[in-house]
Amino acid sequence: EHNIDMVRNAGISEVYINLHYLADQISGYFQDGKDFGVNIQYSYEPKLLGTAGALLPVLDDLGNEPFFLVYGDNYSTFNLLDLKQFHNRMNADFTIAFHWRKDVTNSGIAEFTDEGRILLFEEKPDTATHCGWVNAGIYFINPKGLMDIISPEDDFARDIFPKPIE
């Protein structure tokens, strides 16, 4: 519900929720989204797809305009409009929100240029002791051309993010 509030506060009214675990409870709670000030459509995965592959069933509906993707199992107070503004200033294909963590082993980490371009993205590094900027699970994505490379099992951090960096 917090994520629904976050996207609504950014002026977003059309929301897609990807479902698998507890699908009936989630769709039963949010229903069509009207009570939360948004319009919700659902995409159910009988078999889990990758984080990027999960977009495939809704890509046609999303069209060619950039969109936000927010992982439902993360909590953030981030202002999505700041991410969109940064995305536009950088003329980026993908823009990823990051936050600082002491233990990065369960997260994707990145190194940046002084301007904020990603030089390196590594998913769940083996080193448990170093600090760093980690993937917050909030993206602003320009789908033009990039969405053509997604297959059902693809994960953003493992399969998609490294390609434009290379």
Short mmCIF file of N, CA and C in Angstrom, two decimals:
data_model
loop_
_atom_site.label_atom_id
_atom_site.label_comp_id
_atom_site.label_asym_id
_atom_site.label_seq_id
_atom_site.Cartn_x
_atom_site.Cartn_y
_atom_site.Cartn_z
N GLU A 1 0.83 -1.19 0.00
CA GLU A 1 0.00 0.00 0.00
C GLU A 1 0.87 1.25 0.00
N HIS A 2 1.98 1.19 0.71
CA HIS A 2 2.89 2.33 0.72
C HIS A 2 3.38 2.65 -0.70
N ASN A 3 3.70 1.63 -1.48
CA ASN A 3 4.16 1.85 -2.84
C ASN A 3 3.06 2.44 -3.72
N ILE A 4 1.83 2.03 -3.50
CA ILE A 4 0.70 2.62 -4.23
C ILE A 4 0.62 4.11 -3.91
N ASP A 5 0.76 4.45 -2.63
CA ASP A 5 0.75 5.87 -2.23
C ASP A 5 1.91 6.62 -2.89
N MET A 6 3.08 5.99 -2.94
CA MET A 6 4.26 6.63 -3.51
C MET A 6 4.04 6.96 -4.99
N VAL A 7 3.51 6.01 -5.75
CA VAL A 7 3.30 6.27 -7.17
C VAL A 7 2.16 7.26 -7.40
N ARG A 8 1.11 7.16 -6.60
CA ARG A 8 0.00 8.11 -6.73
C ARG A 8 0.49 9.54 -6.44
N ASN A 9 1.33 9.69 -5.41
CA ASN A 9 1.86 11.01 -5.06
C ASN A 9 2.77 11.58 -6.15
N ALA A 10 3.26 10.72 -7.03
CA ALA A 10 4.08 11.17 -8.17
C ALA A 10 3.21 11.46 -9.40
N GLY A 11 1.89 11.39 -9.22
CA GLY A 11 0.98 11.70 -10.32
C GLY A 11 0.65 10.53 -11.21
N ILE A 12 0.98 9.33 -10.78
CA ILE A 12 0.73 8.13 -11.58
C ILE A 12 -0.62 7.56 -11.18
N SER A 13 -1.47 7.33 -12.17
CA SER A 13 -2.80 6.80 -11.88
C SER A 13 -3.01 5.39 -12.42
N GLU A 14 -2.19 4.98 -13.38
CA GLU A 14 -2.30 3.64 -13.96
C GLU A 14 -1.21 2.75 -13.36
N VAL A 15 -1.62 1.67 -12.70
CA VAL A 15 -0.69 0.80 -11.98
C VAL A 15 -0.92 -0.64 -12.43
N TYR A 16 0.18 -1.33 -12.67
CA TYR A 16 0.14 -2.77 -12.93
C TYR A 16 0.81 -3.44 -11.74
N ILE A 17 0.17 -4.48 -11.22
CA ILE A 17 0.77 -5.25 -10.14
C ILE A 17 0.98 -6.66 -10.65
N ASN A 18 2.22 -7.10 -10.56
CA ASN A 18 2.58 -8.45 -10.94
C ASN A 18 2.33 -9.37 -9.75
N LEU A 19 1.63 -10.46 -9.98
CA LEU A 19 1.24 -11.36 -8.88
C LEU A 19 1.76 -12.77 -9.07
N HIS A 20 2.06 -13.37 -7.96
CA HIS A 20 2.34 -14.80 -7.90
C HIS A 20 1.96 -15.27 -6.49
N TYR A 21 2.81 -15.02 -5.52
CA TYR A 21 2.57 -15.42 -4.14
C TYR A 21 1.46 -14.57 -3.52
N LEU A 22 0.49 -15.21 -2.90
CA LEU A 22 -0.65 -14.55 -2.26
C LEU A 22 -1.44 -13.66 -3.22
N ALA A 23 -1.55 -14.10 -4.45
CA ALA A 23 -2.21 -13.31 -5.49
C ALA A 23 -3.64 -12.92 -5.11
N ASP A 24 -4.42 -13.86 -4.60
CA ASP A 24 -5.82 -13.57 -4.26
C ASP A 24 -5.94 -12.56 -3.13
N GLN A 25 -5.04 -12.66 -2.14
CA GLN A 25 -5.09 -11.71 -1.03
C GLN A 25 -4.73 -10.30 -1.51
N ILE A 26 -3.73 -10.20 -2.38
CA ILE A 26 -3.30 -8.88 -2.86
C ILE A 26 -4.38 -8.26 -3.74
N SER A 27 -4.87 -9.01 -4.72
CA SER A 27 -5.90 -8.45 -5.60
C SER A 27 -7.20 -8.22 -4.84
N GLY A 28 -7.50 -9.05 -3.86
CA GLY A 28 -8.69 -8.84 -3.04
C GLY A 28 -8.60 -7.57 -2.20
N TYR A 29 -7.42 -7.26 -1.73
CA TYR A 29 -7.22 -6.07 -0.91
C TYR A 29 -7.28 -4.80 -1.75
N PHE A 30 -6.54 -4.77 -2.83
CA PHE A 30 -6.46 -3.55 -3.66
C PHE A 30 -7.61 -3.44 -4.66
N GLN A 31 -8.19 -4.56 -5.04
CA GLN A 31 -9.25 -4.62 -6.04
C GLN A 31 -8.86 -3.81 -7.28
N ASP A 32 -9.71 -2.89 -7.73
CA ASP A 32 -9.39 -2.13 -8.95
C ASP A 32 -8.57 -0.88 -8.66
N GLY A 33 -8.26 -0.63 -7.39
CA GLY A 33 -7.43 0.50 -7.00
C GLY A 33 -8.19 1.78 -6.73
N LYS A 34 -9.47 1.82 -7.03
CA LYS A 34 -10.26 3.04 -6.89
C LYS A 34 -10.17 3.62 -5.47
N ASP A 35 -10.22 2.76 -4.46
CA ASP A 35 -10.15 3.24 -3.07
C ASP A 35 -8.78 3.82 -2.73
N PHE A 36 -7.79 3.58 -3.57
CA PHE A 36 -6.43 4.07 -3.34
C PHE A 36 -6.05 5.19 -4.30
N GLY A 37 -7.02 5.63 -5.12
CA GLY A 37 -6.80 6.75 -6.03
C GLY A 37 -6.06 6.40 -7.30
N VAL A 38 -6.03 5.12 -7.67
CA VAL A 38 -5.37 4.67 -8.89
C VAL A 38 -6.24 3.64 -9.58
N ASN A 39 -5.87 3.30 -10.80
CA ASN A 39 -6.50 2.21 -11.54
C ASN A 39 -5.49 1.07 -11.59
N ILE A 40 -5.85 -0.08 -11.03
CA ILE A 40 -4.93 -1.21 -10.97
C ILE A 40 -5.36 -2.30 -11.93
N GLN A 41 -4.37 -2.78 -12.68
CA GLN A 41 -4.54 -3.98 -13.49
C GLN A 41 -3.52 -5.00 -12.99
N TYR A 42 -3.85 -6.27 -13.10
CA TYR A 42 -3.00 -7.32 -12.56
C TYR A 42 -2.45 -8.21 -13.67
N SER A 43 -1.24 -8.68 -13.42
CA SER A 43 -0.62 -9.67 -14.29
C SER A 43 -0.21 -10.83 -13.39
N TYR A 44 -0.79 -11.99 -13.63
CA TYR A 44 -0.51 -13.15 -12.78
C TYR A 44 0.52 -14.06 -13.44
N GLU A 45 1.53 -14.46 -12.68
CA GLU A 45 2.55 -15.40 -13.14
C GLU A 45 2.29 -16.76 -12.50
N PRO A 46 1.75 -17.72 -13.23
CA PRO A 46 1.60 -19.05 -12.64
C PRO A 46 2.96 -19.68 -12.33
N LYS A 47 3.94 -19.40 -13.20
CA LYS A 47 5.32 -19.82 -13.00
C LYS A 47 6.15 -18.55 -12.94
N LEU A 48 6.98 -18.43 -11.91
CA LEU A 48 7.75 -17.20 -11.73
C LEU A 48 8.66 -16.92 -12.92
N LEU A 49 8.60 -15.70 -13.38
CA LEU A 49 9.49 -15.21 -14.42
C LEU A 49 10.60 -14.41 -13.75
N GLY A 50 11.58 -13.97 -14.52
CA GLY A 50 12.60 -13.09 -13.97
C GLY A 50 12.02 -11.71 -13.73
N THR A 51 12.75 -10.86 -13.01
CA THR A 51 12.23 -9.52 -12.72
C THR A 51 11.99 -8.71 -13.99
N ALA A 52 12.80 -8.91 -15.01
CA ALA A 52 12.58 -8.24 -16.29
C ALA A 52 11.53 -9.00 -17.11
N GLY A 53 11.60 -10.31 -17.10
CA GLY A 53 10.64 -11.13 -17.84
C GLY A 53 9.21 -10.90 -17.41
N ALA A 54 9.02 -10.49 -16.17
CA ALA A 54 7.68 -10.22 -15.65
C ALA A 54 6.99 -9.08 -16.39
N LEU A 55 7.76 -8.25 -17.10
CA LEU A 55 7.17 -7.15 -17.87
C LEU A 55 6.54 -7.62 -19.18
N LEU A 56 6.98 -8.76 -19.68
CA LEU A 56 6.54 -9.20 -21.00
C LEU A 56 5.02 -9.21 -21.18
N PRO A 57 4.24 -9.71 -20.22
CA PRO A 57 2.78 -9.73 -20.43
C PRO A 57 2.13 -8.35 -20.51
N VAL A 58 2.81 -7.30 -20.02
CA VAL A 58 2.19 -5.97 -20.01
C VAL A 58 2.89 -4.96 -20.92
N LEU A 59 3.91 -5.37 -21.64
CA LEU A 59 4.68 -4.43 -22.47
C LEU A 59 3.82 -3.69 -23.49
N ASP A 60 2.91 -4.39 -24.13
CA ASP A 60 2.06 -3.72 -25.12
C ASP A 60 1.21 -2.63 -24.47
N ASP A 61 0.72 -2.91 -23.28
CA ASP A 61 -0.09 -1.92 -22.56
C ASP A 61 0.74 -0.71 -22.14
N LEU A 62 2.02 -0.93 -21.84
CA LEU A 62 2.88 0.17 -21.38
C LEU A 62 3.24 1.13 -22.50
N GLY A 63 3.28 0.65 -23.73
CA GLY A 63 3.58 1.51 -24.87
C GLY A 63 5.04 1.93 -24.92
N ASN A 64 5.30 3.07 -25.54
CA ASN A 64 6.66 3.54 -25.76
C ASN A 64 7.10 4.62 -24.78
N GLU A 65 6.22 5.03 -23.90
CA GLU A 65 6.57 6.08 -22.94
C GLU A 65 7.35 5.49 -21.76
N PRO A 66 8.31 6.25 -21.24
CA PRO A 66 9.04 5.76 -20.05
C PRO A 66 8.07 5.50 -18.90
N PHE A 67 8.44 4.56 -18.05
CA PHE A 67 7.58 4.18 -16.92
C PHE A 67 8.43 3.85 -15.70
N PHE A 68 7.78 3.91 -14.55
CA PHE A 68 8.40 3.50 -13.29
C PHE A 68 8.16 2.03 -13.06
N LEU A 69 9.13 1.38 -12.47
CA LEU A 69 8.98 0.01 -12.00
C LEU A 69 9.43 0.02 -10.54
N VAL A 70 8.56 -0.44 -9.64
CA VAL A 70 8.85 -0.42 -8.21
C VAL A 70 8.64 -1.83 -7.66
N TYR A 71 9.67 -2.39 -7.07
CA TYR A 71 9.54 -3.71 -6.47
C TYR A 71 8.59 -3.64 -5.28
N GLY A 72 7.65 -4.56 -5.25
CA GLY A 72 6.62 -4.54 -4.21
C GLY A 72 7.11 -4.94 -2.83
N ASP A 73 8.26 -5.57 -2.75
CA ASP A 73 8.74 -6.03 -1.44
C ASP A 73 9.75 -5.07 -0.82
N ASN A 74 9.88 -3.88 -1.37
CA ASN A 74 10.79 -2.86 -0.83
C ASN A 74 9.99 -1.71 -0.27
N TYR A 75 10.56 -1.05 0.73
CA TYR A 75 9.94 0.13 1.32
C TYR A 75 10.88 1.31 1.10
N SER A 76 10.34 2.39 0.59
CA SER A 76 11.16 3.57 0.33
C SER A 76 10.31 4.83 0.50
N THR A 77 10.96 5.91 0.88
CA THR A 77 10.31 7.22 0.93
C THR A 77 10.81 8.10 -0.20
N PHE A 78 11.41 7.48 -1.20
CA PHE A 78 12.01 8.19 -2.32
C PHE A 78 10.94 8.94 -3.11
N ASN A 79 11.30 10.12 -3.60
CA ASN A 79 10.41 10.90 -4.46
C ASN A 79 10.64 10.46 -5.90
N LEU A 80 9.67 9.80 -6.48
CA LEU A 80 9.81 9.28 -7.84
C LEU A 80 10.05 10.38 -8.87
N LEU A 81 9.52 11.56 -8.63
CA LEU A 81 9.72 12.64 -9.59
C LEU A 81 11.18 13.08 -9.65
N ASP A 82 11.92 12.94 -8.55
CA ASP A 82 13.36 13.22 -8.57
C ASP A 82 14.08 12.23 -9.50
N LEU A 83 13.67 10.97 -9.45
CA LEU A 83 14.27 9.96 -10.32
C LEU A 83 13.99 10.27 -11.79
N LYS A 84 12.76 10.66 -12.07
CA LYS A 84 12.39 11.00 -13.45
C LYS A 84 13.18 12.22 -13.94
N GLN A 85 13.33 13.21 -13.09
CA GLN A 85 14.09 14.41 -13.46
C GLN A 85 15.55 14.05 -13.74
N PHE A 86 16.15 13.23 -12.89
CA PHE A 86 17.53 12.79 -13.10
C PHE A 86 17.65 12.00 -14.41
N HIS A 87 16.70 11.11 -14.65
CA HIS A 87 16.65 10.31 -15.87
C HIS A 87 16.67 11.22 -17.11
N ASN A 88 15.82 12.23 -17.09
CA ASN A 88 15.74 13.14 -18.24
C ASN A 88 17.03 13.95 -18.40
N ARG A 89 17.60 14.40 -17.30
CA ARG A 89 18.84 15.18 -17.36
C ARG A 89 19.99 14.33 -17.91
N MET A 90 20.02 13.05 -17.56
CA MET A 90 21.08 12.16 -18.01
C MET A 90 20.81 11.58 -19.40
N ASN A 91 19.60 11.79 -19.94
CA ASN A 91 19.22 11.20 -21.21
C ASN A 91 19.47 9.69 -21.18
N ALA A 92 18.95 9.06 -20.12
CA ALA A 92 19.24 7.66 -19.82
C ALA A 92 18.22 6.71 -20.45
N ASP A 93 18.62 5.46 -20.57
CA ASP A 93 17.71 4.39 -20.94
C ASP A 93 17.06 3.79 -19.70
N PHE A 94 17.88 3.52 -18.70
CA PHE A 94 17.42 3.03 -17.40
C PHE A 94 17.95 3.99 -16.34
N THR A 95 17.14 4.28 -15.36
CA THR A 95 17.61 5.02 -14.20
C THR A 95 17.22 4.22 -12.98
N ILE A 96 18.18 3.99 -12.13
CA ILE A 96 18.02 3.12 -10.98
C ILE A 96 18.21 3.94 -9.71
N ALA A 97 17.28 3.84 -8.79
CA ALA A 97 17.45 4.48 -7.48
C ALA A 97 18.35 3.57 -6.63
N PHE A 98 19.24 4.18 -5.87
CA PHE A 98 20.15 3.46 -4.99
C PHE A 98 20.06 4.00 -3.58
N HIS A 99 20.43 3.18 -2.61
CA HIS A 99 20.57 3.64 -1.24
C HIS A 99 21.83 3.00 -0.65
N TRP A 100 22.32 3.57 0.42
CA TRP A 100 23.59 3.13 1.02
C TRP A 100 23.32 2.04 2.05
N ARG A 101 24.12 0.95 2.00
CA ARG A 101 24.02 -0.14 2.98
C ARG A 101 25.41 -0.54 3.41
N LYS A 102 25.48 -0.95 4.66
CA LYS A 102 26.75 -1.43 5.19
C LYS A 102 27.04 -2.85 4.66
N ASP A 103 26.05 -3.72 4.70
CA ASP A 103 26.21 -5.09 4.21
C ASP A 103 25.50 -5.19 2.86
N VAL A 104 26.25 -5.40 1.81
CA VAL A 104 25.69 -5.38 0.46
C VAL A 104 25.48 -6.78 -0.13
N THR A 105 25.69 -7.83 0.64
CA THR A 105 25.69 -9.18 0.07
C THR A 105 24.35 -9.60 -0.51
N ASN A 106 23.24 -9.05 -0.06
CA ASN A 106 21.94 -9.45 -0.59
C ASN A 106 21.38 -8.43 -1.58
N SER A 107 22.25 -7.62 -2.13
CA SER A 107 21.80 -6.54 -3.00
C SER A 107 22.69 -6.42 -4.23
N GLY A 108 22.17 -5.72 -5.22
CA GLY A 108 22.98 -5.34 -6.37
C GLY A 108 23.70 -4.04 -6.04
N ILE A 109 24.99 -3.98 -6.34
CA ILE A 109 25.78 -2.79 -6.04
C ILE A 109 26.22 -2.11 -7.33
N ALA A 110 26.59 -0.84 -7.21
CA ALA A 110 27.03 -0.11 -8.39
C ALA A 110 28.16 0.84 -8.04
N GLU A 111 28.95 1.14 -9.06
CA GLU A 111 29.94 2.20 -9.00
C GLU A 111 29.56 3.20 -10.09
N PHE A 112 29.81 4.49 -9.81
CA PHE A 112 29.34 5.56 -10.68
C PHE A 112 30.45 6.51 -11.10
N THR A 113 30.20 7.23 -12.19
CA THR A 113 31.04 8.38 -12.53
C THR A 113 30.61 9.53 -11.62
N ASP A 114 31.36 10.60 -11.64
CA ASP A 114 31.00 11.78 -10.84
C ASP A 114 29.65 12.36 -11.27
N GLU A 115 29.28 12.13 -12.52
CA GLU A 115 28.01 12.64 -13.03
C GLU A 115 26.83 11.72 -12.71
N GLY A 116 27.11 10.52 -12.23
CA GLY A 116 26.04 9.60 -11.87
C GLY A 116 25.79 8.47 -12.86
N ARG A 117 26.59 8.36 -13.89
CA ARG A 117 26.44 7.23 -14.82
C ARG A 117 27.04 5.98 -14.17
N ILE A 118 26.41 4.86 -14.40
CA ILE A 118 26.86 3.61 -13.80
C ILE A 118 28.03 3.04 -14.60
N LEU A 119 29.11 2.76 -13.90
CA LEU A 119 30.29 2.15 -14.52
C LEU A 119 30.29 0.64 -14.33
N LEU A 120 29.76 0.19 -13.21
CA LEU A 120 29.77 -1.23 -12.86
C LEU A 120 28.52 -1.54 -12.08
N PHE A 121 27.88 -2.66 -12.40
CA PHE A 121 26.74 -3.14 -11.62
C PHE A 121 26.99 -4.61 -11.35
N GLU A 122 26.98 -4.99 -10.08
CA GLU A 122 27.21 -6.38 -9.70
C GLU A 122 26.09 -6.83 -8.77
N GLU A 123 25.44 -7.91 -9.14
CA GLU A 123 24.35 -8.44 -8.34
C GLU A 123 24.88 -9.36 -7.24
N LYS A 124 24.49 -9.06 -6.02
CA LYS A 124 24.81 -9.86 -4.83
C LYS A 124 26.28 -10.31 -4.77
N PRO A 125 27.17 -9.36 -4.54
CA PRO A 125 28.60 -9.68 -4.49
C PRO A 125 28.93 -10.61 -3.33
N ASP A 126 30.03 -11.34 -3.47
CA ASP A 126 30.46 -12.28 -2.43
C ASP A 126 31.02 -11.60 -1.19
N THR A 127 31.54 -10.40 -1.33
CA THR A 127 32.17 -9.71 -0.22
C THR A 127 31.12 -9.17 0.74
N ALA A 128 31.09 -9.72 1.94
CA ALA A 128 30.06 -9.35 2.91
C ALA A 128 30.42 -8.12 3.72
N THR A 129 31.64 -7.65 3.64
CA THR A 129 32.07 -6.63 4.57
C THR A 129 32.13 -5.22 4.01
N HIS A 130 32.04 -5.04 2.70
CA HIS A 130 32.19 -3.68 2.23
C HIS A 130 30.84 -2.96 2.08
N CYS A 131 30.88 -1.66 2.25
CA CYS A 131 29.70 -0.81 2.15
C CYS A 131 29.51 -0.39 0.70
N GLY A 132 28.33 0.11 0.41
CA GLY A 132 28.17 0.62 -0.93
C GLY A 132 26.76 1.03 -1.26
N TRP A 133 26.64 1.56 -2.45
CA TRP A 133 25.34 1.94 -3.00
C TRP A 133 24.68 0.69 -3.55
N VAL A 134 23.45 0.42 -3.11
CA VAL A 134 22.74 -0.79 -3.52
C VAL A 134 21.44 -0.43 -4.23
N ASN A 135 21.04 -1.32 -5.09
CA ASN A 135 19.82 -1.20 -5.87
C ASN A 135 18.62 -1.11 -4.92
N ALA A 136 17.83 -0.04 -5.04
CA ALA A 136 16.66 0.15 -4.19
C ALA A 136 15.40 -0.49 -4.78
N GLY A 137 15.49 -1.07 -5.98
CA GLY A 137 14.32 -1.70 -6.59
C GLY A 137 13.31 -0.69 -7.10
N ILE A 138 13.80 0.48 -7.49
CA ILE A 138 12.96 1.52 -8.08
C ILE A 138 13.66 1.98 -9.36
N TYR A 139 12.96 1.86 -10.50
CA TYR A 139 13.55 2.17 -11.78
C TYR A 139 12.64 3.11 -12.57
N PHE A 140 13.27 3.90 -13.43
CA PHE A 140 12.54 4.63 -14.46
C PHE A 140 13.14 4.14 -15.77
N ILE A 141 12.30 3.58 -16.62
CA ILE A 141 12.77 2.85 -17.79
C ILE A 141 12.21 3.46 -19.07
N ASN A 142 13.10 3.70 -20.01
CA ASN A 142 12.71 4.11 -21.35
C ASN A 142 12.67 2.82 -22.17
N PRO A 143 11.49 2.37 -22.56
CA PRO A 143 11.38 1.05 -23.20
C PRO A 143 11.86 0.96 -24.64
N LYS A 144 12.10 2.08 -25.29
CA LYS A 144 12.45 2.05 -26.71
C LYS A 144 13.73 1.25 -26.96
N GLY A 145 13.58 0.15 -27.68
CA GLY A 145 14.72 -0.67 -28.05
C GLY A 145 15.19 -1.62 -26.96
N LEU A 146 15.21 -1.17 -25.74
CA LEU A 146 15.75 -2.00 -24.67
C LEU A 146 14.84 -3.17 -24.31
N MET A 147 13.55 -2.99 -24.43
CA MET A 147 12.63 -4.05 -24.05
C MET A 147 12.64 -5.21 -25.04
N ASP A 148 13.22 -4.99 -26.21
CA ASP A 148 13.30 -6.06 -27.21
C ASP A 148 14.26 -7.17 -26.79
N ILE A 149 15.10 -6.91 -25.82
CA ILE A 149 16.13 -7.88 -25.42
C ILE A 149 15.71 -8.75 -24.25
N ILE A 150 14.49 -8.59 -23.76
CA ILE A 150 14.05 -9.32 -22.57
C ILE A 150 13.47 -10.68 -22.95
N SER A 151 13.88 -11.69 -22.21
CA SER A 151 13.25 -13.01 -22.32
C SER A 151 12.60 -13.33 -20.97
N PRO A 152 11.70 -14.31 -20.93
CA PRO A 152 10.94 -14.56 -19.70
C PRO A 152 11.78 -14.80 -18.44
N GLU A 153 12.92 -15.42 -18.56
CA GLU A 153 13.71 -15.74 -17.36
C GLU A 153 14.67 -14.62 -16.96
N ASP A 154 14.73 -13.54 -17.73
CA ASP A 154 15.69 -12.47 -17.47
C ASP A 154 15.40 -11.71 -16.18
N ASP A 155 16.49 -11.40 -15.50
CA ASP A 155 16.46 -10.59 -14.29
C ASP A 155 17.11 -9.25 -14.64
N PHE A 156 16.54 -8.16 -14.16
CA PHE A 156 17.12 -6.85 -14.48
C PHE A 156 18.58 -6.78 -14.05
N ALA A 157 18.86 -7.09 -12.80
CA ALA A 157 20.21 -6.91 -12.26
C ALA A 157 21.22 -7.86 -12.89
N ARG A 158 20.84 -9.07 -13.14
CA ARG A 158 21.77 -10.07 -13.65
C ARG A 158 21.92 -10.03 -15.17
N ASP A 159 20.81 -9.79 -15.88
CA ASP A 159 20.82 -9.96 -17.34
C ASP A 159 20.66 -8.66 -18.14
N ILE A 160 19.95 -7.70 -17.62
CA ILE A 160 19.61 -6.51 -18.41
C ILE A 160 20.54 -5.33 -18.12
N PHE A 161 20.73 -4.97 -16.87
CA PHE A 161 21.55 -3.80 -16.53
C PHE A 161 22.98 -3.89 -17.06
N PRO A 162 23.63 -5.04 -16.99
CA PRO A 162 25.01 -5.10 -17.50
C PRO A 162 25.16 -4.80 -18.99
N LYS A 163 24.15 -5.07 -19.81
CA LYS A 163 24.27 -4.92 -21.26
C LYS A 163 24.58 -3.49 -21.69
N PRO A 164 23.79 -2.49 -21.28
CA PRO A 164 24.14 -1.13 -21.73
C PRO A 164 25.43 -0.60 -21.08
N ILE A 165 25.79 -1.13 -19.92
CA ILE A 165 27.03 -0.70 -19.27
C ILE A 165 28.21 -1.18 -20.09
N GLU A 166 28.14 -2.42 -20.58
CA GLU A 166 29.22 -2.97 -21.42
C GLU A 166 29.36 -2.17 -22.69
#
